[in-house]
Structures are given as structure tokens and as C-alpha cells.
Amino acid sequence: MIKLLSVAIFATLFLESHQRIPIGPTDPVVKLVCWTDWFDRDNPSGSGDWELLKDLRKENPGKICEYPLHIKVVTTDTMTPAISTGQTFYIFNPTQGFVCRNKDQRKDMCRDYKIRFGCPCRLVEPCGVVGCP
Ligand SMILES: [Ca+2]
């Protein structure tokens, strides 16, 4: 009986300790994403809506991290996700940014989009919130 009880206790402890172990990519710390402001530098009235990362970087120095991991694109008027508009996109990734060309659309021109980037979170304060050592 005592043996059975100790096995049960051991199993409980083992399972509990296992649940607390961070396992690589699923560790919540690794997953933290900080989003930039929304950027809308162009309108689709010319050849399309050009929201390229290199241009946005130039126009917003220090606002976008060096290696964005994610990109979010929505229409400026209704905040509709780009993928739900049915439009065709020329560039749509976190390393280049976003471009919708009018000539790629079946009908009408591109809608006006705004974009933002997901970056790894980091402390902006030089010594963090706890102060300098
Ligand atoms: Ca735009």
C-alpha cells in the first residue's frame, strides 16, 4: 500500500515538474512579439500601394527592428485583413514589406493598405525597468 502511494506521489511530482519545463520554441518567452505602429506611406492612385520595408525604414528611423518576424496588413478604411480582400499581392512578407500593384488586380485598383511589423520584444530602456546595476 505504501509502495503504491509513493508511486502515485512520484508520478504526480514527475508530471508536475515536466509541465513546468520550457521546451524550446513553445517557451512563452521565445514567442513574445512586439508590434510596431501602423505605417501607411503610399496610396494606390499611382501604380499601386507600395509599403516596402526599406522605404518605411528610411522614413521612420529607429521605429522598425532589424529583423521583423511577422507582418500584418489591413485596409486603412475598414481594417479588413489583406488576405480577406480577394486582391492579388506582389510582395507580402516581413523581410520586404507589402506591395499591391493595380495591374495585378482582376478589377478595380488596389485598396489602400497599412502595415505593421512583429519584432522580437526588447527593453527600450538602457538598463530595463529595474535600473542600472
Ligand atoms: Ca497605403
mmCIF file of C-alpha atoms and ligand atoms in Angstrom:
data_model
loop_
_atom_site.group_PDB
_atom_site.id
_atom_site.type_symbol
_atom_site.label_atom_id
_atom_site.label_comp_id
_atom_site.label_asym_id
_atom_site.label_seq_id
_atom_site.Cartn_x
_atom_site.Cartn_y
_atom_site.Cartn_z
ATOM 1 C CA MET A 1 0.000 0.000 0.000
ATOM 2 C CA ILE A 2 2.787 2.404 0.960
ATOM 3 C CA LYS A 3 4.651 1.428 -2.165
ATOM 4 C CA LEU A 4 1.592 2.176 -4.298
ATOM 5 C CA LEU A 5 1.171 5.553 -2.584
ATOM 6 C CA SER A 6 4.798 6.520 -3.183
ATOM 7 C CA VAL A 7 4.483 5.582 -6.843
ATOM 8 C CA ALA A 8 1.429 7.831 -7.102
ATOM 9 C CA ILE A 9 3.259 10.708 -5.403
ATOM 10 C CA PHE A 10 6.277 10.221 -7.603
ATOM 11 C CA ALA A 11 4.103 10.182 -10.735
ATOM 12 C CA THR A 12 2.347 13.390 -9.651
ATOM 13 C CA LEU A 13 5.631 15.172 -8.934
ATOM 14 C CA PHE A 14 7.139 13.915 -12.152
ATOM 15 C CA LEU A 15 4.234 15.147 -14.253
ATOM 16 C CA GLU A 16 4.119 18.498 -12.471
ATOM 17 C CA SER A 17 7.813 19.138 -12.922
ATOM 18 C CA HIS A 18 7.532 18.134 -16.559
ATOM 19 C CA GLN A 19 4.809 20.650 -17.256
ATOM 20 C CA ARG A 20 6.975 23.474 -15.972
ATOM 21 C CA ILE A 21 9.987 22.743 -18.143
ATOM 22 C CA PRO A 22 10.228 25.233 -21.015
ATOM 23 C CA ILE A 23 10.674 23.282 -24.208
ATOM 24 C CA GLY A 24 12.331 25.446 -26.830
ATOM 25 C CA PRO A 25 10.033 27.212 -29.290
ATOM 26 C CA THR A 26 6.927 26.692 -27.141
ATOM 27 C CA ASP A 27 8.517 28.609 -24.268
ATOM 28 C CA PRO A 28 6.275 31.680 -23.886
ATOM 29 C CA VAL A 29 9.337 33.945 -23.554
ATOM 30 C CA VAL A 30 10.524 32.981 -27.028
ATOM 31 C CA LYS A 31 7.089 33.606 -28.507
ATOM 32 C CA LEU A 32 6.800 37.253 -27.359
ATOM 33 C CA VAL A 33 6.147 39.557 -30.282
ATOM 34 C CA CYS A 34 6.064 43.328 -30.089
ATOM 35 C CA TRP A 35 4.219 45.113 -32.877
ATOM 36 C CA THR A 36 5.343 48.384 -34.447
ATOM 37 C CA ASP A 37 2.985 51.269 -35.168
ATOM 38 C CA TRP A 38 0.866 51.048 -38.308
ATOM 39 C CA PHE A 39 2.518 52.522 -41.400
ATOM 40 C CA ASP A 40 0.736 53.927 -44.435
ATOM 41 C CA ARG A 41 3.189 55.738 -46.693
ATOM 42 C CA ASP A 42 1.509 55.317 -50.074
ATOM 43 C CA ASN A 43 -1.868 55.402 -51.781
ATOM 44 C CA PRO A 44 -2.941 53.136 -54.637
ATOM 45 C CA SER A 45 -3.574 56.081 -57.007
ATOM 46 C CA GLY A 46 -0.292 55.546 -58.943
ATOM 47 C CA SER A 47 0.871 52.066 -59.933
ATOM 48 C CA GLY A 48 -0.346 50.562 -56.669
ATOM 49 C CA ASP A 49 0.077 50.681 -52.908
ATOM 50 C CA TRP A 50 3.796 50.454 -52.116
ATOM 51 C CA GLU A 51 4.575 49.810 -48.455
ATOM 52 C CA LEU A 52 8.121 48.485 -48.720
ATOM 53 C CA LEU A 53 10.154 47.856 -45.578
ATOM 54 C CA LYS A 54 13.219 49.669 -46.961
ATOM 55 C CA ASP A 55 11.212 52.829 -47.638
ATOM 56 C CA LEU A 56 9.411 52.680 -44.294
ATOM 57 C CA ARG A 57 12.756 52.269 -42.520
ATOM 58 C CA LYS A 58 14.142 55.349 -44.277
ATOM 59 C CA GLU A 59 11.082 57.419 -43.425
ATOM 60 C CA ASN A 60 10.746 56.147 -39.837
ATOM 61 C CA PRO A 61 14.293 55.786 -38.494
ATOM 62 C CA GLY A 62 14.583 53.557 -35.423
ATOM 63 C CA LYS A 63 10.926 52.535 -35.491
ATOM 64 C CA ILE A 64 11.318 49.086 -37.074
ATOM 65 C CA CYS A 65 13.580 46.329 -35.795
ATOM 66 C CA GLU A 66 16.370 44.923 -37.944
ATOM 67 C CA TYR A 67 14.752 41.528 -38.499
ATOM 68 C CA PRO A 68 10.941 41.635 -38.365
ATOM 69 C CA LEU A 69 9.355 38.219 -37.844
ATOM 70 C CA HIS A 70 5.778 38.982 -38.823
ATOM 71 C CA ILE A 71 3.794 41.375 -40.950
ATOM 72 C CA LYS A 72 0.168 42.436 -40.618
ATOM 73 C CA VAL A 73 -1.634 44.177 -43.459
ATOM 74 C CA VAL A 74 -5.134 45.659 -43.295
ATOM 75 C CA THR A 75 -7.145 48.145 -45.336
ATOM 76 C CA THR A 76 -6.964 51.694 -43.979
ATOM 77 C CA ASP A 77 -10.722 52.275 -44.120
ATOM 78 C CA THR A 78 -12.275 49.121 -42.646
ATOM 79 C CA MET A 79 -9.236 47.368 -41.113
ATOM 80 C CA THR A 80 -10.031 44.319 -43.254
ATOM 81 C CA PRO A 81 -7.112 41.848 -43.319
ATOM 82 C CA ALA A 82 -5.425 41.911 -46.728
ATOM 83 C CA ILE A 83 -5.922 38.174 -47.206
ATOM 84 C CA SER A 84 -9.700 38.660 -46.879
ATOM 85 C CA THR A 85 -9.985 41.252 -49.657
ATOM 86 C CA GLY A 86 -9.548 38.822 -52.555
ATOM 87 C CA GLN A 87 -6.897 41.077 -54.101
ATOM 88 C CA THR A 88 -3.612 39.829 -55.523
ATOM 89 C CA PHE A 89 -0.376 40.991 -53.898
ATOM 90 C CA TYR A 90 3.025 41.394 -55.496
ATOM 91 C CA ILE A 91 5.028 41.402 -52.242
ATOM 92 C CA PHE A 92 3.722 40.348 -48.843
ATOM 93 C CA ASN A 93 6.353 39.239 -46.313
ATOM 94 C CA PRO A 94 8.153 40.540 -43.200
ATOM 95 C CA THR A 95 11.543 40.885 -44.914
ATOM 96 C CA GLN A 96 10.413 43.108 -47.811
ATOM 97 C CA GLY A 97 7.101 44.555 -46.697
ATOM 98 C CA PHE A 98 3.996 44.821 -48.831
ATOM 99 C CA VAL A 99 3.138 45.834 -52.386
ATOM 100 C CA CYS A 100 -0.207 45.692 -54.159
ATOM 101 C CA ARG A 101 0.068 46.529 -57.872
ATOM 102 C CA ASN A 102 -3.018 47.839 -59.656
ATOM 103 C CA LYS A 103 -2.140 45.890 -62.802
ATOM 104 C CA ASP A 104 -2.332 42.568 -60.910
ATOM 105 C CA GLN A 105 -5.979 43.070 -59.956
ATOM 106 C CA ARG A 106 -8.801 41.466 -61.894
ATOM 107 C CA LYS A 107 -10.989 44.522 -61.476
ATOM 108 C CA ASP A 108 -10.673 47.892 -59.809
ATOM 109 C CA MET A 109 -7.454 49.114 -58.320
ATOM 110 C CA CYS A 110 -5.760 48.150 -55.075
ATOM 111 C CA ARG A 111 -7.350 49.229 -51.870
ATOM 112 C CA ASP A 112 -5.305 51.430 -49.562
ATOM 113 C CA TYR A 113 -3.432 49.284 -47.058
ATOM 114 C CA LYS A 114 -1.482 49.961 -43.894
ATOM 115 C CA ILE A 115 1.042 47.582 -42.433
ATOM 116 C CA ARG A 116 2.899 46.822 -39.255
ATOM 117 C CA PHE A 117 5.703 44.500 -38.282
ATOM 118 C CA GLY A 118 6.103 41.994 -35.457
ATOM 119 C CA CYS A 119 9.516 42.201 -33.830
ATOM 120 C CA PRO A 120 11.190 40.250 -31.030
ATOM 121 C CA CYS A 121 10.424 42.185 -27.839
ATOM 122 C CA ARG A 122 13.291 44.006 -26.179
ATOM 123 C CA LEU A 123 13.640 46.518 -23.417
ATOM 124 C CA VAL A 124 13.923 50.032 -24.774
ATOM 125 C CA GLU A 125 15.285 51.493 -21.520
ATOM 126 C CA PRO A 126 19.096 51.200 -21.411
ATOM 127 C CA CYS A 127 19.026 49.266 -18.101
ATOM 128 C CA GLY A 128 15.486 47.930 -18.150
ATOM 129 C CA VAL A 129 12.792 48.658 -15.596
ATOM 130 C CA VAL A 130 14.912 47.609 -12.599
ATOM 131 C CA GLY A 131 17.538 50.324 -13.053
ATOM 132 C CA CYS A 132 21.245 50.138 -13.709
ATOM 133 C CA PRO A 133 23.414 47.844 -11.552
HETATM 134 CA CA CA B 1 -1.169 52.529 -48.175
#
